[in-house]
Coordinates of C-alpha atoms in Angstrom, one line a residue:
M1439 CA 155.0 10.3 -207.5
K1440 CA 156.4 7.2 -206.7
L1441 CA 153.0 5.4 -207.0
K1442 CA 152.7 6.6 -210.4
L1443 CA 156.2 5.2 -211.2
V1444 CA 155.4 1.9 -209.7
A1445 CA 152.3 1.6 -211.6
V1446 CA 153.8 2.6 -215.1
S1447 CA 156.7 0.0 -214.0
L1448 CA 154.2 -2.7 -213.5
L1449 CA 152.2 -1.6 -216.7
A1450 CA 155.1 -2.0 -218.9
V1451 CA 155.9 -5.6 -217.4
A1452 CA 152.5 -6.6 -217.9
V1453 CA 152.5 -5.6 -221.7
L1454 CA 155.9 -7.1 -222.1
A1455 CA 154.9 -10.4 -220.5
A1456 CA 151.6 -10.6 -222.7
C1457 CA 153.6 -10.4 -225.9
G1458 CA 156.6 -12.8 -224.7
D1459 CA 158.2 -15.3 -226.9
E1460 CA 156.0 -18.4 -226.3
Q1461 CA 158.5 -20.4 -227.9
Q1462 CA 160.2 -23.0 -225.8
T1463 CA 162.1 -26.0 -226.8
E1464 CA 162.2 -27.4 -223.0
S1465 CA 159.6 -26.8 -220.3
K1466 CA 160.7 -24.9 -217.2
A1467 CA 160.4 -28.3 -215.2
N1468 CA 163.0 -29.5 -217.7
T1469 CA 165.5 -26.3 -217.0
E1470 CA 165.2 -26.7 -213.0
Q1471 CA 166.3 -29.2 -211.0
P1472 CA 163.2 -31.4 -209.6
Q1473 CA 163.1 -31.4 -205.6
Q1474 CA 163.6 -34.6 -204.0
G1475 CA 160.7 -37.1 -204.7
E1476 CA 159.3 -34.9 -207.8
R1477 CA 159.2 -36.3 -211.2
Q1478 CA 160.6 -34.3 -213.9
A1479 CA 158.0 -33.5 -216.6
K1480 CA 159.2 -33.6 -220.1
T1481 CA 158.2 -31.4 -223.0
T1482 CA 157.2 -33.2 -226.3
V1483 CA 158.0 -31.7 -229.6
T1484 CA 156.0 -33.0 -232.6
Q1485 CA 155.8 -32.0 -236.3
G1486 CA 152.2 -31.2 -237.2
Q1487 CA 150.6 -31.6 -240.5
T1488 CA 147.6 -29.6 -241.6
D1489 CA 146.3 -28.8 -245.2
D1490 CA 145.3 -25.4 -244.2
I1491 CA 148.0 -23.8 -242.3
K1492 CA 146.6 -20.4 -243.1
G1493 CA 143.1 -21.3 -241.8
L1494 CA 144.6 -22.6 -238.5
I1495 CA 146.9 -19.6 -238.2
E1496 CA 143.6 -17.3 -238.6
N1497 CA 141.8 -19.4 -235.9
Y1498 CA 144.4 -18.9 -233.3
S1499 CA 144.7 -15.2 -234.3
S1500 CA 140.9 -14.5 -234.1
N1501 CA 140.6 -16.1 -230.8
K1502 CA 138.5 -19.1 -232.3
T1503 CA 141.1 -21.5 -230.5
T1504 CA 141.7 -20.5 -226.9
N1505 CA 142.8 -23.8 -225.0
E1506 CA 146.4 -23.6 -226.4
K1507 CA 149.1 -21.0 -226.9
A1508 CA 150.3 -20.3 -230.4
S1509 CA 153.1 -18.2 -231.7
I1510 CA 154.8 -18.0 -235.2
T1511 CA 158.4 -17.5 -236.5
S1512 CA 159.5 -16.9 -240.0
Q1513 CA 159.6 -20.6 -240.4
Q1514 CA 156.9 -22.3 -238.3
L1515 CA 153.7 -22.1 -236.2
I1516 CA 154.1 -23.2 -232.7
V1517 CA 151.3 -24.4 -230.8
T1518 CA 151.7 -25.3 -227.1
D1519 CA 149.2 -27.2 -225.3
K1520 CA 148.3 -26.9 -221.5
D1521 CA 150.9 -29.5 -220.6
G1522 CA 153.5 -27.5 -222.4
N1523 CA 154.0 -29.9 -225.3
E1524 CA 154.6 -28.3 -228.6
T1525 CA 153.6 -29.0 -232.1
H1526 CA 155.3 -27.3 -235.1
Y1527 CA 153.8 -26.6 -238.3
A1528 CA 155.9 -25.8 -241.3
L1529 CA 154.8 -22.3 -243.1
P1530 CA 154.6 -22.2 -246.9
T1531 CA 158.1 -21.7 -248.5
D1532 CA 156.9 -18.7 -250.9
E1533 CA 155.0 -16.7 -248.3
F1534 CA 155.8 -15.1 -245.1
F1535 CA 153.4 -14.1 -242.3
V1536 CA 153.7 -10.9 -240.9
S1537 CA 151.3 -9.2 -238.1
I1538 CA 151.5 -5.4 -237.7
A1539 CA 149.9 -3.3 -234.9
P1540 CA 149.8 0.2 -236.0
Y1541 CA 149.4 2.4 -232.8
F1542 CA 148.8 6.1 -231.6
T1543 CA 150.4 6.0 -228.0
N1544 CA 150.9 2.4 -226.8
T1545 CA 153.0 -0.4 -228.1
H1546 CA 155.2 -3.1 -227.0
P1547 CA 158.4 -4.7 -228.4
C1548 CA 158.0 -8.0 -230.1
K1549 CA 159.7 -10.2 -232.8
D1550 CA 157.9 -13.4 -233.0
H1551 CA 154.2 -12.8 -232.8
S1552 CA 152.2 -14.4 -230.3
L1553 CA 148.8 -15.1 -232.0
T1554 CA 147.5 -15.8 -228.6
G1555 CA 149.3 -13.1 -226.3
C1556 CA 150.2 -10.0 -228.4
Q1557 CA 147.7 -7.2 -227.9
G1558 CA 147.7 -4.0 -230.0
E1559 CA 146.2 -0.7 -229.1
L1560 CA 143.9 -0.2 -232.4
V1561 CA 140.9 -2.8 -231.8
A1562 CA 138.6 -3.4 -234.5
K1563 CA 139.6 -0.1 -236.6
D1564 CA 139.4 0.0 -240.3
I1565 CA 143.0 0.6 -241.6
D1566 CA 143.9 1.7 -245.1
V1567 CA 146.9 -0.5 -246.0
F1568 CA 149.1 0.0 -249.0
I1569 CA 152.3 -2.2 -249.7
E1570 CA 154.6 -2.1 -252.6
N1571 CA 157.9 -4.0 -253.2
E1572 CA 161.1 -2.6 -254.1
N1573 CA 160.3 -2.3 -257.9
G1574 CA 157.1 -0.1 -257.1
E1575 CA 154.9 -3.1 -257.9
V1576 CA 151.8 -2.8 -255.6
I1577 CA 151.5 -6.0 -253.5
F1578 CA 148.6 -5.1 -251.3
D1579 CA 146.2 -2.0 -251.3
D1580 CA 142.8 -2.4 -249.3
T1581 CA 141.1 -1.4 -246.2
V1582 CA 141.5 -3.8 -243.5
T1583 CA 139.9 -4.2 -240.0
T1584 CA 142.2 -4.6 -237.0
L1585 CA 141.4 -8.0 -235.2
E1586 CA 140.4 -8.1 -231.6
N1587 CA 144.2 -8.1 -230.7
G1588 CA 144.9 -4.9 -232.4
F1589 CA 146.9 -6.6 -235.3
I1590 CA 146.6 -6.9 -239.0
D1591 CA 147.7 -10.5 -240.4
L1592 CA 149.1 -10.4 -243.8
W1593 CA 150.8 -12.9 -246.1
L1594 CA 153.6 -11.5 -248.2
P1595 CA 156.1 -12.8 -250.8
R1596 CA 159.4 -14.2 -249.0
N1597 CA 162.9 -12.8 -249.3
E1598 CA 161.6 -9.2 -250.3
A1599 CA 161.7 -5.7 -248.8
F1600 CA 158.3 -3.7 -249.0
V1601 CA 157.2 -0.1 -248.3
I1602 CA 154.0 0.1 -246.2
E1603 CA 151.8 3.0 -245.6
M1604 CA 148.8 3.0 -243.4
V1605 CA 146.1 5.5 -242.8
H1606 CA 143.4 5.8 -240.0
D1607 CA 141.1 8.7 -239.0
G1608 CA 143.5 11.3 -240.5
K1609 CA 146.5 9.8 -239.1
K1610 CA 149.2 8.0 -241.0
V1611 CA 152.4 6.1 -241.0
S1612 CA 154.9 4.6 -243.5
G1613 CA 157.8 2.2 -243.0
E1614 CA 159.6 -0.9 -244.1
I1615 CA 159.0 -4.5 -244.1
T1616 CA 161.2 -7.3 -244.7
T1617 CA 160.2 -10.8 -245.0
F1618 CA 163.7 -12.9 -244.9
D1619 CA 164.4 -15.9 -242.7
E1620 CA 166.0 -13.8 -240.0
D1621 CA 163.1 -11.3 -240.0
G1622 CA 160.3 -11.2 -237.0
T1623 CA 156.7 -11.8 -237.8
C1624 CA 155.5 -9.1 -235.4
V1625 CA 155.6 -5.4 -236.3
T1626 CA 154.8 -3.0 -233.5
T1627 CA 156.9 -0.2 -234.4
L1628 CA 154.6 1.9 -236.8
Q1629 CA 153.4 5.0 -235.0
M1630 CA 150.6 6.9 -236.8
I1631 CA 150.7 10.3 -236.4

């Protein structure tokens, strides 16, 4: 019995670590005192420029770019290279990125989505997605296939509240999504029953 409890605990730790917030303004080396004779590494943060922020995000989300880590907040894409240096890219001011991982039995807590670390349960599954705003206007109504990471990536209008309904394999879920600056970009709380 203790062995099962330990195994479940280790699995929970692994899942939480896989979707940890990859944002860091300073590297671990900057937060710890260097040992005598060691050089202290510094993380650099630069502002990135791209003409296709959506394409760049899609490349990270679909595992087309694998040599860096990427996470996304309500305001920016943060790309971290192997040396811990960060490049920040501004997101559109009128659209909000949200990544949704519907699930049957397994999920994880998450606020800001790790494009290169979060893993959802339902991989490569066709999900019927319906979204409407508070005025009852249909924003999205289509069948979407979840990515290799088990998520569905969507761009929604900013500063609004939405009702979302999803159906897969006879199971469904409905919930709310909001797209304000303080909102997270990772939705892992929609259990299909």
